[in-house]
Amino acid sequence: MISVKKVKDPNKTPSYHVTAPYGWMNDPCAPGFDEETQKYHLFYQWNPSSCEWGNMSWGHISSDDLIQWKYEPKQPALSPDQPYDKEGVFTGCMVPTLIDGQRGGMTIFYSSVCKLPFSWDALPYPRDAAGISVASSTKTRGTLQKSDANPIVKGEPEGISVTGFRDPFVAPWPALSKARNVSNTMYAVVAGGVKDEGPGFFLYEVEANDMTQWRYIGMLIKTPVRWRPNKHWNGDAGVNWECPNFLTLHSNNAERHFLLMGSEGGEDRGHILTQGIRQRQLPQRIPRWCMWMCGELQSDITGVKFDPKFSGMLDHGCFYAASTFHDPKHDRKVLWGWIIEEDVTVERCRAKGWTGCLAIPREIFLLELSQVEDTVRSHLKDVACLEATG
């Protein structure tokens, strides 16, 4: 439950979902755990000036237990106040160390946007519209301070015409270091796509002792436009990707590598088309898919690639912009997401004082089952009966 709320009508504020104190909210950003202060941190995309998207800044909440949350501070933690991010502080991630890899604070990476508008469907994409910038805080100085080295990455790699380039995710990935036959290092992926070729992740090697130093390696993965191996389970890869994550999960002796992404530019989901939602008097939904892929890391003379073997939708509801972190207190992977309020009118949002919230956090893990012969199916009436009796 949220312990602090500052909205026009607190009686209409969710009890179990994180919302902004007021205004617009979208992507969860930079979830993590600070071992120095023993606090969980979560940032989010925030427009404190309106219940509509714009003026993208970061809000910030903290918690001792992932249950009770405190707004910290109630003003934006990051605002678009520099020439390199004057059009918006977009989505990013946290590394729970100082920028030199030492303990004593946290480092934030974010998309620093200096040119708008841009969109996958409004090409050509403006060159260097979104770079990568960094901010940090220490135990003694709790507020985030942007680096004088910003932007640490000016924009997309040279010689590539992109459909998007944003939302850095930075972490160690021992499995990738093993595939490349190098010592453990830090890696970053930036989501986007290549014009006329398809969506993908841009892969960087990050210097662990100076995380302002990024070296572009190549495309970790790139799929065809609107790639969808199975129309029922895989989701639609669309034209451009956002909100990338990579992780490796273990179960007994099994090890599997995963990518998470949000895709845009795909086709509408079947139920939206077949149930006539487009024809009703509702705001138009933007086709979005929150997806996962499981695959193998392969390295050859051309570089390292992620070869997807199977994939699916991360959530079948109005869930998007997944972001994960490792919780060292309980040795688990925790996932956050954004709940979109596309069916709510602007007038209604203004009346209640806020728009959008975050999904309840969930643990993601690898489950290994043996001797499986069939699936278990239950009709809704059976589930309802169990709930009534149980």
C-alpha atoms as a printed R data frame, in Angstrom:
    type eleno elety resid chain resno       x       y       z
1   ATOM     1    CA   MET     A     1   0.000   0.000   0.000
2   ATOM     2    CA   ILE     A     2   1.156   3.555  -0.674
3   ATOM     3    CA   SER     A     3   1.768   5.460   2.525
4   ATOM     4    CA   VAL     A     4   1.763   8.976   1.039
5   ATOM     5    CA   LYS     A     5  -0.712  10.367  -1.467
6   ATOM     6    CA   LYS     A     6  -1.107  13.940  -2.646
7   ATOM     7    CA   VAL     A     7  -3.828  14.005  -5.286
8   ATOM     8    CA   LYS     A     8  -7.058  15.925  -5.788
9   ATOM     9    CA   ASP     A     9  -9.236  13.045  -4.625
10  ATOM    10    CA   PRO     A    10  -7.362  10.536  -2.423
11  ATOM    11    CA   ASN     A    11 -10.515   8.436  -2.104
12  ATOM    12    CA   LYS     A    12 -10.144   7.513  -5.777
13  ATOM    13    CA   THR     A    13  -6.463   6.563  -5.529
14  ATOM    14    CA   PRO     A    14  -5.425   2.879  -5.731
15  ATOM    15    CA   SER     A    15  -4.330   1.308  -2.458
16  ATOM    16    CA   TYR     A    16  -2.009  -1.354  -3.862
17  ATOM    17    CA   HIS     A    17  -0.605   0.329  -6.953
18  ATOM    18    CA   VAL     A    18   2.056   3.031  -7.120
19  ATOM    19    CA   THR     A    19   0.788   6.278  -8.619
20  ATOM    20    CA   ALA     A    20   2.441   9.640  -9.034
21  ATOM    21    CA   PRO     A    21   1.504  12.214  -6.375
22  ATOM    22    CA   TYR     A    22  -0.341  14.015  -9.181
23  ATOM    23    CA   GLY     A    23  -0.161  14.282 -12.963
24  ATOM    24    CA   TRP     A    24   0.836  11.757 -15.611
25  ATOM    25    CA   MET     A    25   2.831   8.570 -14.956
26  ATOM    26    CA   ASN     A    26   4.248   6.006 -17.362
27  ATOM    27    CA   ASP     A    27   7.310   3.707 -17.403
28  ATOM    28    CA   PRO     A    28   8.883   2.424 -14.173
29  ATOM    29    CA   CYS     A    29  12.536   3.460 -14.182
30  ATOM    30    CA   ALA     A    30  15.664   2.340 -12.367
31  ATOM    31    CA   PRO     A    31  14.283  -0.072  -9.752
32  ATOM    32    CA   GLY     A    32  16.992  -1.244  -7.399
33  ATOM    33    CA   PHE     A    33  18.288  -1.835  -3.894
34  ATOM    34    CA   ASP     A    34  20.882   0.370  -2.204
35  ATOM    35    CA   GLU     A    35  22.910  -1.810   0.162
36  ATOM    36    CA   GLU     A    36  24.383   1.228   1.909
37  ATOM    37    CA   THR     A    37  21.010   2.542   3.069
38  ATOM    38    CA   GLN     A    38  19.160  -0.804   2.898
39  ATOM    39    CA   LYS     A    39  16.408   0.843   0.876
40  ATOM    40    CA   TYR     A    40  14.600  -0.101  -2.306
41  ATOM    41    CA   HIS     A    41  14.315   2.665  -4.870
42  ATOM    42    CA   LEU     A    42  11.934   3.076  -7.760
43  ATOM    43    CA   PHE     A    43  11.706   5.957 -10.202
44  ATOM    44    CA   TYR     A    44   9.062   6.557 -12.845
45  ATOM    45    CA   GLN     A    45   8.281   8.700 -15.854
46  ATOM    46    CA   TRP     A    46   6.336  11.695 -14.593
47  ATOM    47    CA   ASN     A    47   4.715  14.835 -15.933
48  ATOM    48    CA   PRO     A    48   4.034  16.910 -12.793
49  ATOM    49    CA   SER     A    49   2.384  19.634 -14.852
50  ATOM    50    CA   SER     A    50  -0.435  17.710 -16.516
51  ATOM    51    CA   CYS     A    51  -2.451  14.490 -16.636
52  ATOM    52    CA   GLU     A    52  -1.272  14.071 -20.239
53  ATOM    53    CA   TRP     A    53   2.104  12.953 -21.571
54  ATOM    54    CA   GLY     A    54   4.772  15.663 -21.857
55  ATOM    55    CA   ASN     A    55   7.531  17.466 -19.936
56  ATOM    56    CA   MET     A    56   8.999  14.065 -19.086
57  ATOM    57    CA   SER     A    57  10.726  14.025 -15.711
58  ATOM    58    CA   TRP     A    58  11.433  11.359 -13.084
59  ATOM    59    CA   GLY     A    59   9.506  10.819  -9.872
60  ATOM    60    CA   HIS     A    60  11.070   8.852  -7.021
61  ATOM    61    CA   ILE     A    61   9.791   6.626  -4.229
62  ATOM    62    CA   SER     A    62  11.647   4.467  -1.706
63  ATOM    63    CA   SER     A    63  10.791   1.576   0.579
64  ATOM    64    CA   ASP     A    64  12.242  -0.617   3.310
65  ATOM    65    CA   ASP     A    65  10.222  -3.678   2.325
66  ATOM    66    CA   LEU     A    66   8.674  -3.299  -1.181
67  ATOM    67    CA   ILE     A    67   5.281  -2.792   0.501
68  ATOM    68    CA   GLN     A    68   5.216   0.614   2.204
69  ATOM    69    CA   TRP     A    69   6.464   3.382  -0.087
70  ATOM    70    CA   LYS     A    70   7.426   6.986   0.516
71  ATOM    71    CA   TYR     A    71   7.633   9.784  -2.054
72  ATOM    72    CA   GLU     A    72  11.192  11.029  -1.981
73  ATOM    73    CA   PRO     A    73  11.118  13.855  -2.905
74  ATOM    74    CA   LYS     A    74   7.674  15.103  -3.954
75  ATOM    75    CA   GLN     A    75   9.272  17.209  -6.674
76  ATOM    76    CA   PRO     A    76  10.953  15.610  -9.726
77  ATOM    77    CA   ALA     A    77  14.179  13.756  -8.964
78  ATOM    78    CA   LEU     A    78  15.344  14.492 -12.525
79  ATOM    79    CA   SER     A    79  14.014  17.272 -14.747
80  ATOM    80    CA   PRO     A    80  14.698  18.289 -18.381
81  ATOM    81    CA   ASP     A    81  16.899  21.241 -17.448
82  ATOM    82    CA   GLN     A    82  20.050  20.799 -19.572
83  ATOM    83    CA   PRO     A    83  20.648  21.380 -23.302
84  ATOM    84    CA   TYR     A    84  21.214  17.644 -23.843
85  ATOM    85    CA   ASP     A    85  17.913  16.634 -22.125
86  ATOM    86    CA   LYS     A    86  15.806  19.746 -22.670
87  ATOM    87    CA   GLU     A    87  13.046  17.759 -24.431
88  ATOM    88    CA   GLY     A    88  12.740  15.076 -21.789
89  ATOM    89    CA   VAL     A    89  14.320  12.746 -19.262
90  ATOM    90    CA   PHE     A    90  13.157   9.423 -20.692
91  ATOM    91    CA   THR     A    91  13.348   5.870 -19.357
92  ATOM    92    CA   GLY     A    92  16.477   4.375 -17.800
93  ATOM    93    CA   CYS     A    93  17.975   2.093 -15.160
94  ATOM    94    CA   MET     A    94  20.014   1.952 -11.951
95  ATOM    95    CA   VAL     A    95  23.361   0.386 -11.080
96  ATOM    96    CA   PRO     A    96  23.617   0.105  -7.264
97  ATOM    97    CA   THR     A    97  27.187   1.428  -7.087
98  ATOM    98    CA   LEU     A    98  29.016   4.671  -7.707
99  ATOM    99    CA   ILE     A    99  30.074   5.428 -11.255
100 ATOM   100    CA   ASP     A   100  33.544   3.997 -10.558
101 ATOM   101    CA   GLY     A   101  32.035   0.706  -9.413
102 ATOM   102    CA   GLN     A   102  32.641   1.345  -5.720
103 ATOM   103    CA   ARG     A   103  30.021   1.073  -3.006
104 ATOM   104    CA   GLY     A   104  28.515   4.141  -1.397
105 ATOM   105    CA   GLY     A   105  25.761   5.289  -3.726
106 ATOM   106    CA   MET     A   106  23.828   4.585  -6.904
107 ATOM   107    CA   THR     A   107  24.256   5.482 -10.560
108 ATOM   108    CA   ILE     A   108  21.357   6.275 -12.869
109 ATOM   109    CA   PHE     A   109  21.423   5.989 -16.667
110 ATOM   110    CA   TYR     A   110  18.672   7.600 -18.732
111 ATOM   111    CA   SER     A   111  17.699   8.646 -22.244
112 ATOM   112    CA   SER     A   112  18.451  12.352 -22.554
113 ATOM   113    CA   VAL     A   113  16.237  13.726 -25.313
114 ATOM   114    CA   CYS     A   114  17.188  16.950 -27.076
115 ATOM   115    CA   LYS     A   115  15.002  16.708 -30.213
116 ATOM   116    CA   LEU     A   116  11.273  16.091 -30.528
117 ATOM   117    CA   PRO     A   117   9.123  14.833 -32.093
118 ATOM   118    CA   PHE     A   118  10.398  11.426 -33.091
119 ATOM   119    CA   SER     A   119   8.558   8.202 -33.778
120 ATOM   120    CA   TRP     A   120   9.053   4.894 -35.548
121 ATOM   121    CA   ASP     A   121   6.254   5.825 -37.986
122 ATOM   122    CA   ALA     A   122   7.454   9.360 -38.725
123 ATOM   123    CA   LEU     A   123  10.761   8.735 -40.461
124 ATOM   124    CA   PRO     A   124  13.386   9.939 -40.994
125 ATOM   125    CA   TYR     A   125  14.298   9.701 -37.338
126 ATOM   126    CA   PRO     A   126  16.224  12.854 -36.325
127 ATOM   127    CA   ARG     A   127  19.907  12.096 -35.861
128 ATOM   128    CA   ASP     A   128  21.098  12.091 -32.217
129 ATOM   129    CA   ALA     A   129  17.641  12.972 -30.914
130 ATOM   130    CA   ALA     A   130  18.191  10.858 -27.788
131 ATOM   131    CA   GLY     A   131  21.538  10.268 -26.128
132 ATOM   132    CA   ILE     A   132  22.516   8.455 -22.937
133 ATOM   133    CA   SER     A   133  23.258  10.460 -19.794
134 ATOM   134    CA   VAL     A   134  24.150   9.613 -16.221
135 ATOM   135    CA   ALA     A   135  23.370  10.930 -12.748
136 ATOM   136    CA   SER     A   136  24.431   9.693  -9.329
137 ATOM   137    CA   SER     A   137  23.766  10.066  -5.631
138 ATOM   138    CA   THR     A   138  25.656   9.117  -2.498
139 ATOM   139    CA   LYS     A   139  24.628   8.179   1.010
140 ATOM   140    CA   THR     A   140  25.535  11.673   2.228
141 ATOM   141    CA   ARG     A   141  24.035  13.461  -0.777
142 ATOM   142    CA   GLY     A   142  20.660  11.893  -1.439
143 ATOM   143    CA   THR     A   143  19.666  13.920  -4.499
144 ATOM   144    CA   LEU     A   144  20.708  12.904  -7.999
145 ATOM   145    CA   GLN     A   145  23.435  14.974  -9.621
146 ATOM   146    CA   LYS     A   146  23.929  14.890 -13.386
147 ATOM   147    CA   SER     A   147  27.447  14.255 -14.638
148 ATOM   148    CA   ASP     A   148  29.531  16.952 -16.296
149 ATOM   149    CA   ALA     A   149  30.436  14.296 -18.887
150 ATOM   150    CA   ASN     A   150  26.855  14.125 -20.215
151 ATOM   151    CA   PRO     A   151  25.790  12.966 -22.650
152 ATOM   152    CA   ILE     A   152  28.096   9.967 -22.332
153 ATOM   153    CA   VAL     A   153  26.637   8.604 -25.601
154 ATOM   154    CA   LYS     A   154  25.560  11.317 -28.024
155 ATOM   155    CA   GLY     A   155  23.153   9.162 -29.998
156 ATOM   156    CA   GLU     A   156  22.744   6.084 -32.146
157 ATOM   157    CA   PRO     A   157  25.784   4.363 -33.741
158 ATOM   158    CA   GLU     A   158  27.289   5.995 -36.808
159 ATOM   159    CA   GLY     A   159  26.124   4.777 -40.182
160 ATOM   160    CA   ILE     A   160  22.811   3.340 -38.968
161 ATOM   161    CA   SER     A   161  19.411   4.811 -39.788
162 ATOM   162    CA   VAL     A   162  17.236   3.958 -36.797
163 ATOM   163    CA   THR     A   163  13.544   3.781 -35.970
164 ATOM   164    CA   GLY     A   164  14.381   4.506 -32.341
165 ATOM   165    CA   PHE     A   165  17.253   4.588 -29.841
166 ATOM   166    CA   ARG     A   166  16.412   4.883 -26.148
167 ATOM   167    CA   ASP     A   167  15.894   3.331 -22.693
168 ATOM   168    CA   PRO     A   168  19.336   2.065 -21.577
169 ATOM   169    CA   PHE     A   169  19.607  -1.034 -19.392
170 ATOM   170    CA   VAL     A   170  23.015  -1.562 -17.728
171 ATOM   171    CA   ALA     A   171  24.159  -4.569 -15.672
172 ATOM   172    CA   PRO     A   172  26.796  -7.286 -15.528
173 ATOM   173    CA   TRP     A   173  25.928 -10.352 -17.610
174 ATOM   174    CA   PRO     A   174  28.359 -13.197 -16.875
175 ATOM   175    CA   ALA     A   175  26.752 -15.430 -19.517
176 ATOM   176    CA   LEU     A   176  27.529 -12.869 -22.222
177 ATOM   177    CA   SER     A   177  31.118 -12.496 -20.996
178 ATOM   178    CA   LYS     A   178  31.463 -16.276 -21.169
179 ATOM   179    CA   ALA     A   179  30.075 -16.345 -24.713
180 ATOM   180    CA   ARG     A   180  32.574 -13.647 -25.733
181 ATOM   181    CA   ASN     A   181  35.422 -15.357 -23.830
182 ATOM   182    CA   VAL     A   182  36.268 -12.187 -21.915
183 ATOM   183    CA   SER     A   183  36.523 -11.295 -18.252
184 ATOM   184    CA   ASN     A   184  33.329 -10.268 -16.541
185 ATOM   185    CA   THR     A   185  32.412  -6.717 -17.436
186 ATOM   186    CA   MET     A   186  29.357  -4.474 -17.559
187 ATOM   187    CA   TYR     A   187  27.020  -4.391 -20.537
188 ATOM   188    CA   ALA     A   188  24.361  -2.030 -21.773
189 ATOM   189    CA   VAL     A   189  21.564  -2.525 -24.247
190 ATOM   190    CA   VAL     A   190  19.633   0.311 -25.844
191 ATOM   191    CA   ALA     A   191  16.319  -0.470 -27.525
192 ATOM   192    CA   GLY     A   192  15.273   0.661 -30.975
193 ATOM   193    CA   GLY     A   193  15.423  -0.642 -34.501
194 ATOM   194    CA   VAL     A   194  16.984  -0.247 -37.917
195 ATOM   195    CA   LYS     A   195  15.015   1.371 -40.705
196 ATOM   196    CA   ASP     A   196  13.591  -1.131 -43.215
197 ATOM   197    CA   GLU     A   197  15.218  -4.029 -41.330
198 ATOM   198    CA   GLY     A   198  13.414  -4.446 -38.009
199 ATOM   199    CA   PRO     A   199  13.546  -3.830 -34.260
200 ATOM   200    CA   GLY     A   200  16.475  -4.787 -32.061
201 ATOM   201    CA   PHE     A   201  18.912  -4.060 -29.236
202 ATOM   202    CA   PHE     A   202  22.123  -2.067 -29.611
203 ATOM   203    CA   LEU     A   203  24.816  -3.684 -27.418
204 ATOM   204    CA   TYR     A   204  27.592  -1.812 -25.603
205 ATOM   205    CA   GLU     A   205  30.475  -2.848 -23.385
206 ATOM   206    CA   VAL     A   206  30.695  -0.554 -20.350
207 ATOM   207    CA   GLU     A   207  33.883   0.049 -18.388
208 ATOM   208    CA   ALA     A   208  33.151  -1.228 -14.870
209 ATOM   209    CA   ASN     A   209  35.564   1.212 -13.200
210 ATOM   210    CA   ASP     A   210  34.303   4.199 -15.186
211 ATOM   211    CA   MET     A   211  30.756   3.694 -16.397
212 ATOM   212    CA   THR     A   212  30.857   6.853 -18.510
213 ATOM   213    CA   GLN     A   213  32.937   4.827 -20.994
214 ATOM   214    CA   TRP     A   214  30.786   2.874 -23.475
215 ATOM   215    CA   ARG     A   215  32.015   0.932 -26.515
216 ATOM   216    CA   TYR     A   216  29.544  -0.144 -29.192
217 ATOM   217    CA   ILE     A   217  29.808  -3.861 -29.996
218 ATOM   218    CA   GLY     A   218  26.952  -4.326 -32.453
219 ATOM   219    CA   MET     A   219  23.348  -5.476 -32.630
220 ATOM   220    CA   LEU     A   220  22.686  -8.102 -29.955
221 ATOM   221    CA   ILE     A   221  19.427  -9.060 -31.659
222 ATOM   222    CA   LYS     A   222  17.446  -7.864 -34.648
223 ATOM   223    CA   THR     A   223  14.213  -9.411 -35.909
224 ATOM   224    CA   PRO     A   224  12.205  -8.823 -39.082
225 ATOM   225    CA   VAL     A   225   9.480  -6.193 -38.985
226 ATOM   226    CA   ARG     A   226   6.384  -7.514 -37.149
227 ATOM   227    CA   TRP     A   227   8.114 -10.848 -36.588
228 ATOM   228    CA   ARG     A   228   5.695 -13.329 -35.029
229 ATOM   229    CA   PRO     A   229   6.624 -17.027 -35.257
230 ATOM   230    CA   ASN     A   230   3.310 -18.073 -33.693
231 ATOM   231    CA   LYS     A   231   0.258 -15.813 -33.854
232 ATOM   232    CA   HIS     A   232  -1.187 -17.161 -30.609
233 ATOM   233    CA   TRP     A   233   1.683 -17.024 -28.118
234 ATOM   234    CA   ASN     A   234   4.633 -14.975 -29.272
235 ATOM   235    CA   GLY     A   235   3.356 -11.424 -29.468
236 ATOM   236    CA   ASP     A   236   4.165  -9.021 -32.290
237 ATOM   237    CA   ALA     A   237   7.740  -7.730 -32.543
238 ATOM   238    CA   GLY     A   238   6.489  -4.630 -34.341
239 ATOM   239    CA   VAL     A   239   8.798  -2.073 -35.939
240 ATOM   240    CA   ASN     A   240  10.615  -0.612 -32.940
241 ATOM   241    CA   TRP     A   241  11.481  -1.751 -29.409
242 ATOM   242    CA   GLU     A   242  11.519   0.052 -26.076
243 ATOM   243    CA   CYS     A   243  12.370  -0.745 -22.449
244 ATOM   244    CA   PRO     A   244  15.001  -3.495 -22.906
245 ATOM   245    CA   ASN     A   245  16.118  -5.922 -20.196
246 ATOM   246    CA   PHE     A   246  18.448  -8.927 -20.209
247 ATOM   247    CA   LEU     A   247  18.755 -11.610 -17.550
248 ATOM   248    CA   THR     A   248  19.757 -15.213 -16.912
249 ATOM   249    CA   LEU     A   249  17.589 -17.460 -14.743
250 ATOM   250    CA   HIS     A   250  18.544 -20.759 -13.094
251 ATOM   251    CA   SER     A   251  16.630 -23.788 -11.846
252 ATOM   252    CA   ASN     A   252  18.643 -26.706 -10.475
253 ATOM   253    CA   ASN     A   253  21.074 -27.433 -13.310
254 ATOM   254    CA   ALA     A   254  19.112 -25.532 -15.949
255 ATOM   255    CA   GLU     A   255  20.197 -22.100 -17.175
256 ATOM   256    CA   ARG     A   256  18.214 -19.943 -19.594
257 ATOM   257    CA   HIS     A   257  18.884 -16.501 -21.044
258 ATOM   258    CA   PHE     A   258  16.083 -13.994 -21.548
259 ATOM   259    CA   LEU     A   259  15.408 -10.653 -23.162
260 ATOM   260    CA   LEU     A   260  12.425  -8.446 -22.327
261 ATOM   261    CA   MET     A   261  11.138  -5.719 -24.609
262 ATOM   262    CA   GLY     A   262   8.167  -3.540 -25.387
263 ATOM   263    CA   SER     A   263   7.291  -3.466 -29.073
264 ATOM   264    CA   GLU     A   264   5.524  -0.716 -30.981
265 ATOM   265    CA   GLY     A   265   4.297  -0.666 -34.533
266 ATOM   266    CA   GLY     A   266   2.757  -4.137 -34.449
267 ATOM   267    CA   GLU     A   267  -0.773  -5.119 -35.324
268 ATOM   268    CA   ASP     A   268  -3.615  -4.828 -32.850
269 ATOM   269    CA   ARG     A   269  -4.354  -7.732 -30.550
270 ATOM   270    CA   GLY     A   270  -7.085  -9.994 -31.827
271 ATOM   271    CA   HIS     A   271  -9.608  -9.300 -29.060
272 ATOM   272    CA   ILE     A   272  -9.436  -5.558 -29.722
273 ATOM   273    CA   LEU     A   273 -10.289  -6.120 -33.376
274 ATOM   274    CA   THR     A   274 -12.887  -8.878 -32.960
275 ATOM   275    CA   GLN     A   275 -14.783  -7.254 -30.091
276 ATOM   276    CA   GLY     A   276 -15.145  -3.982 -31.929
277 ATOM   277    CA   ILE     A   277 -13.366  -1.832 -29.359
278 ATOM   278    CA   ARG     A   278 -12.066   0.330 -32.174
279 ATOM   279    CA   GLN     A   279 -15.637   1.082 -33.222
280 ATOM   280    CA   ARG     A   280 -16.824   2.128 -29.760
281 ATOM   281    CA   GLN     A   281 -16.696   5.643 -28.376
282 ATOM   282    CA   LEU     A   282 -13.397   5.090 -26.570
283 ATOM   283    CA   PRO     A   283  -9.983   6.697 -26.952
284 ATOM   284    CA   GLN     A   284  -7.880   4.874 -29.523
285 ATOM   285    CA   ARG     A   285  -5.401   2.426 -28.035
286 ATOM   286    CA   ILE     A   286  -1.849   2.365 -29.323
287 ATOM   287    CA   PRO     A   287  -0.882  -1.186 -30.360
288 ATOM   288    CA   ARG     A   288   1.775  -2.274 -27.838
289 ATOM   289    CA   TRP     A   289   3.157  -5.659 -26.893
290 ATOM   290    CA   CYS     A   290   5.219  -6.488 -23.790
291 ATOM   291    CA   MET     A   291   7.283  -9.513 -24.784
292 ATOM   292    CA   TRP     A   292   9.935 -11.945 -23.582
293 ATOM   293    CA   MET     A   293  12.318 -14.097 -25.570
294 ATOM   294    CA   CYS     A   294  14.396 -17.068 -24.433
295 ATOM   295    CA   GLY     A   295  17.413 -18.033 -26.462
296 ATOM   296    CA   GLU     A   296  21.119 -18.723 -26.798
297 ATOM   297    CA   LEU     A   297  24.115 -16.403 -26.809
298 ATOM   298    CA   GLN     A   298  26.377 -17.129 -29.759
299 ATOM   299    CA   SER     A   299  29.730 -15.587 -30.604
300 ATOM   300    CA   ASP     A   300  31.665 -15.733 -33.892
301 ATOM   301    CA   ILE     A   301  33.918 -13.491 -35.993
302 ATOM   302    CA   THR     A   302  31.004 -11.123 -36.624
303 ATOM   303    CA   GLY     A   303  30.398 -10.598 -32.915
304 ATOM   304    CA   VAL     A   304  27.921 -11.873 -30.345
305 ATOM   305    CA   LYS     A   305  24.248 -12.493 -31.065
306 ATOM   306    CA   PHE     A   306  21.164 -13.558 -29.136
307 ATOM   307    CA   ASP     A   307  19.403 -16.343 -31.024
308 ATOM   308    CA   PRO     A   308  15.747 -16.555 -29.851
309 ATOM   309    CA   LYS     A   309  14.370 -20.064 -29.521
310 ATOM   310    CA   PHE     A   310  10.913 -19.328 -28.134
311 ATOM   311    CA   SER     A   311   9.057 -16.292 -26.862
312 ATOM   312    CA   GLY     A   312   5.772 -15.009 -25.544
313 ATOM   313    CA   MET     A   313   3.812 -12.152 -24.060
314 ATOM   314    CA   LEU     A   314   4.966 -11.081 -20.626
315 ATOM   315    CA   ASP     A   315   1.451 -10.067 -19.632
316 ATOM   316    CA   HIS     A   316  -1.821 -10.256 -21.538
317 ATOM   317    CA   GLY     A   317  -3.388  -7.226 -19.840
318 ATOM   318    CA   CYS     A   318  -2.796  -3.501 -20.178
319 ATOM   319    CA   PHE     A   319   0.812  -3.977 -19.029
320 ATOM   320    CA   TYR     A   320   3.859  -2.387 -20.654
321 ATOM   321    CA   ALA     A   321   7.398  -1.069 -20.116
322 ATOM   322    CA   ALA     A   322   8.739  -3.946 -17.996
323 ATOM   323    CA   SER     A   323  11.773  -3.261 -15.813
324 ATOM   324    CA   THR     A   324  13.636  -5.737 -13.601
325 ATOM   325    CA   PHE     A   325  16.247  -5.694 -10.871
326 ATOM   326    CA   HIS     A   326  18.071  -8.193  -8.678
327 ATOM   327    CA   ASP     A   327  16.979  -8.080  -5.040
328 ATOM   328    CA   PRO     A   328  20.073  -9.092  -3.052
329 ATOM   329    CA   LYS     A   329  18.169  -9.314   0.243
330 ATOM   330    CA   HIS     A   330  16.180 -12.292  -1.042
331 ATOM   331    CA   ASP     A   331  18.261 -13.324  -4.091
332 ATOM   332    CA   ARG     A   332  15.428 -12.914  -6.573
333 ATOM   333    CA   LYS     A   333  14.507 -11.063  -9.743
334 ATOM   334    CA   VAL     A   334  11.715  -8.538  -9.309
335 ATOM   335    CA   LEU     A   335   9.741  -7.088 -12.206
336 ATOM   336    CA   TRP     A   336   7.747  -3.863 -12.446
337 ATOM   337    CA   GLY     A   337   5.467  -2.643 -15.233
338 ATOM   338    CA   TRP     A   338   3.229   0.233 -16.230
339 ATOM   339    CA   ILE     A   339  -0.577  -0.025 -16.264
340 ATOM   340    CA   ILE     A   340  -1.871   2.141 -19.106
341 ATOM   341    CA   GLU     A   341  -5.116   4.067 -18.737
342 ATOM   342    CA   GLU     A   342  -5.864   4.521 -22.422
343 ATOM   343    CA   ASP     A   343  -9.602   3.969 -21.989
344 ATOM   344    CA   VAL     A   344  -9.933   6.798 -19.463
345 ATOM   345    CA   THR     A   345 -10.849  10.197 -20.881
346 ATOM   346    CA   VAL     A   346  -8.631  13.209 -20.262
347 ATOM   347    CA   GLU     A   347 -11.524  14.906 -18.460
348 ATOM   348    CA   ARG     A   348 -11.827  11.982 -16.052
349 ATOM   349    CA   CYS     A   349  -8.069  11.978 -15.421
350 ATOM   350    CA   ARG     A   350  -8.100  15.684 -14.658
351 ATOM   351    CA   ALA     A   351 -10.983  15.207 -12.251
352 ATOM   352    CA   LYS     A   352  -9.143  12.543 -10.250
353 ATOM   353    CA   GLY     A   353  -5.806  14.350 -10.532
354 ATOM   354    CA   TRP     A   354  -3.606  11.602 -11.940
355 ATOM   355    CA   THR     A   355  -3.167   9.222 -14.886
356 ATOM   356    CA   GLY     A   356  -1.524   5.800 -14.953
357 ATOM   357    CA   CYS     A   357  -0.066   3.580 -12.252
358 ATOM   358    CA   LEU     A   358   2.432   0.789 -11.845
359 ATOM   359    CA   ALA     A   359   1.580  -2.889 -11.727
360 ATOM   360    CA   ILE     A   360   2.107  -4.826  -8.524
361 ATOM   361    CA   PRO     A   361   5.725  -6.066  -8.472
362 ATOM   362    CA   ARG     A   362   6.201  -9.737  -9.151
363 ATOM   363    CA   GLU     A   363   9.032 -12.230  -8.878
364 ATOM   364    CA   ILE     A   364  10.191 -13.902 -12.068
365 ATOM   365    CA   PHE     A   365  11.915 -17.261 -11.912
366 ATOM   366    CA   LEU     A   366  12.678 -20.342 -13.942
367 ATOM   367    CA   LEU     A   367  10.577 -23.417 -13.131
368 ATOM   368    CA   GLU     A   368  11.788 -26.795 -14.340
369 ATOM   369    CA   LEU     A   369   9.186 -29.584 -14.549
370 ATOM   370    CA   SER     A   370   9.881 -33.194 -15.471
371 ATOM   371    CA   GLN     A   371   7.621 -35.952 -16.847
372 ATOM   372    CA   VAL     A   372   4.949 -33.525 -18.008
373 ATOM   373    CA   GLU     A   373   2.292 -35.362 -20.036
374 ATOM   374    CA   ASP     A   374  -0.506 -32.847 -20.416
375 ATOM   375    CA   THR     A   375  -1.801 -29.470 -19.286
376 ATOM   376    CA   VAL     A   376  -4.289 -28.807 -16.515
377 ATOM   377    CA   ARG     A   377  -7.336 -26.795 -17.528
378 ATOM   378    CA   SER     A   378 -10.059 -25.252 -15.370
379 ATOM   379    CA   HIS     A   379 -13.267 -23.588 -16.440
380 ATOM   380    CA   LEU     A   380 -14.072 -20.265 -14.843
381 ATOM   381    CA   LYS     A   381 -17.015 -21.765 -12.919
382 ATOM   382    CA   ASP     A   382 -14.604 -24.233 -11.298
383 ATOM   383    CA   VAL     A   383 -12.317 -21.444 -10.190
384 ATOM   384    CA   ALA     A   384 -15.273 -19.480  -8.837
385 ATOM   385    CA   CYS     A   385 -16.421 -22.550  -6.932
386 ATOM   386    CA   LEU     A   386 -12.995 -22.992  -5.371
387 ATOM   387    CA   GLU     A   387 -12.936 -19.348  -4.304
388 ATOM   388    CA   ALA     A   388 -16.416 -19.666  -2.750
389 ATOM   389    CA   THR     A   389 -15.491 -22.726  -0.724
390 ATOM   390    CA   GLY     A   390 -12.002 -21.931   0.088
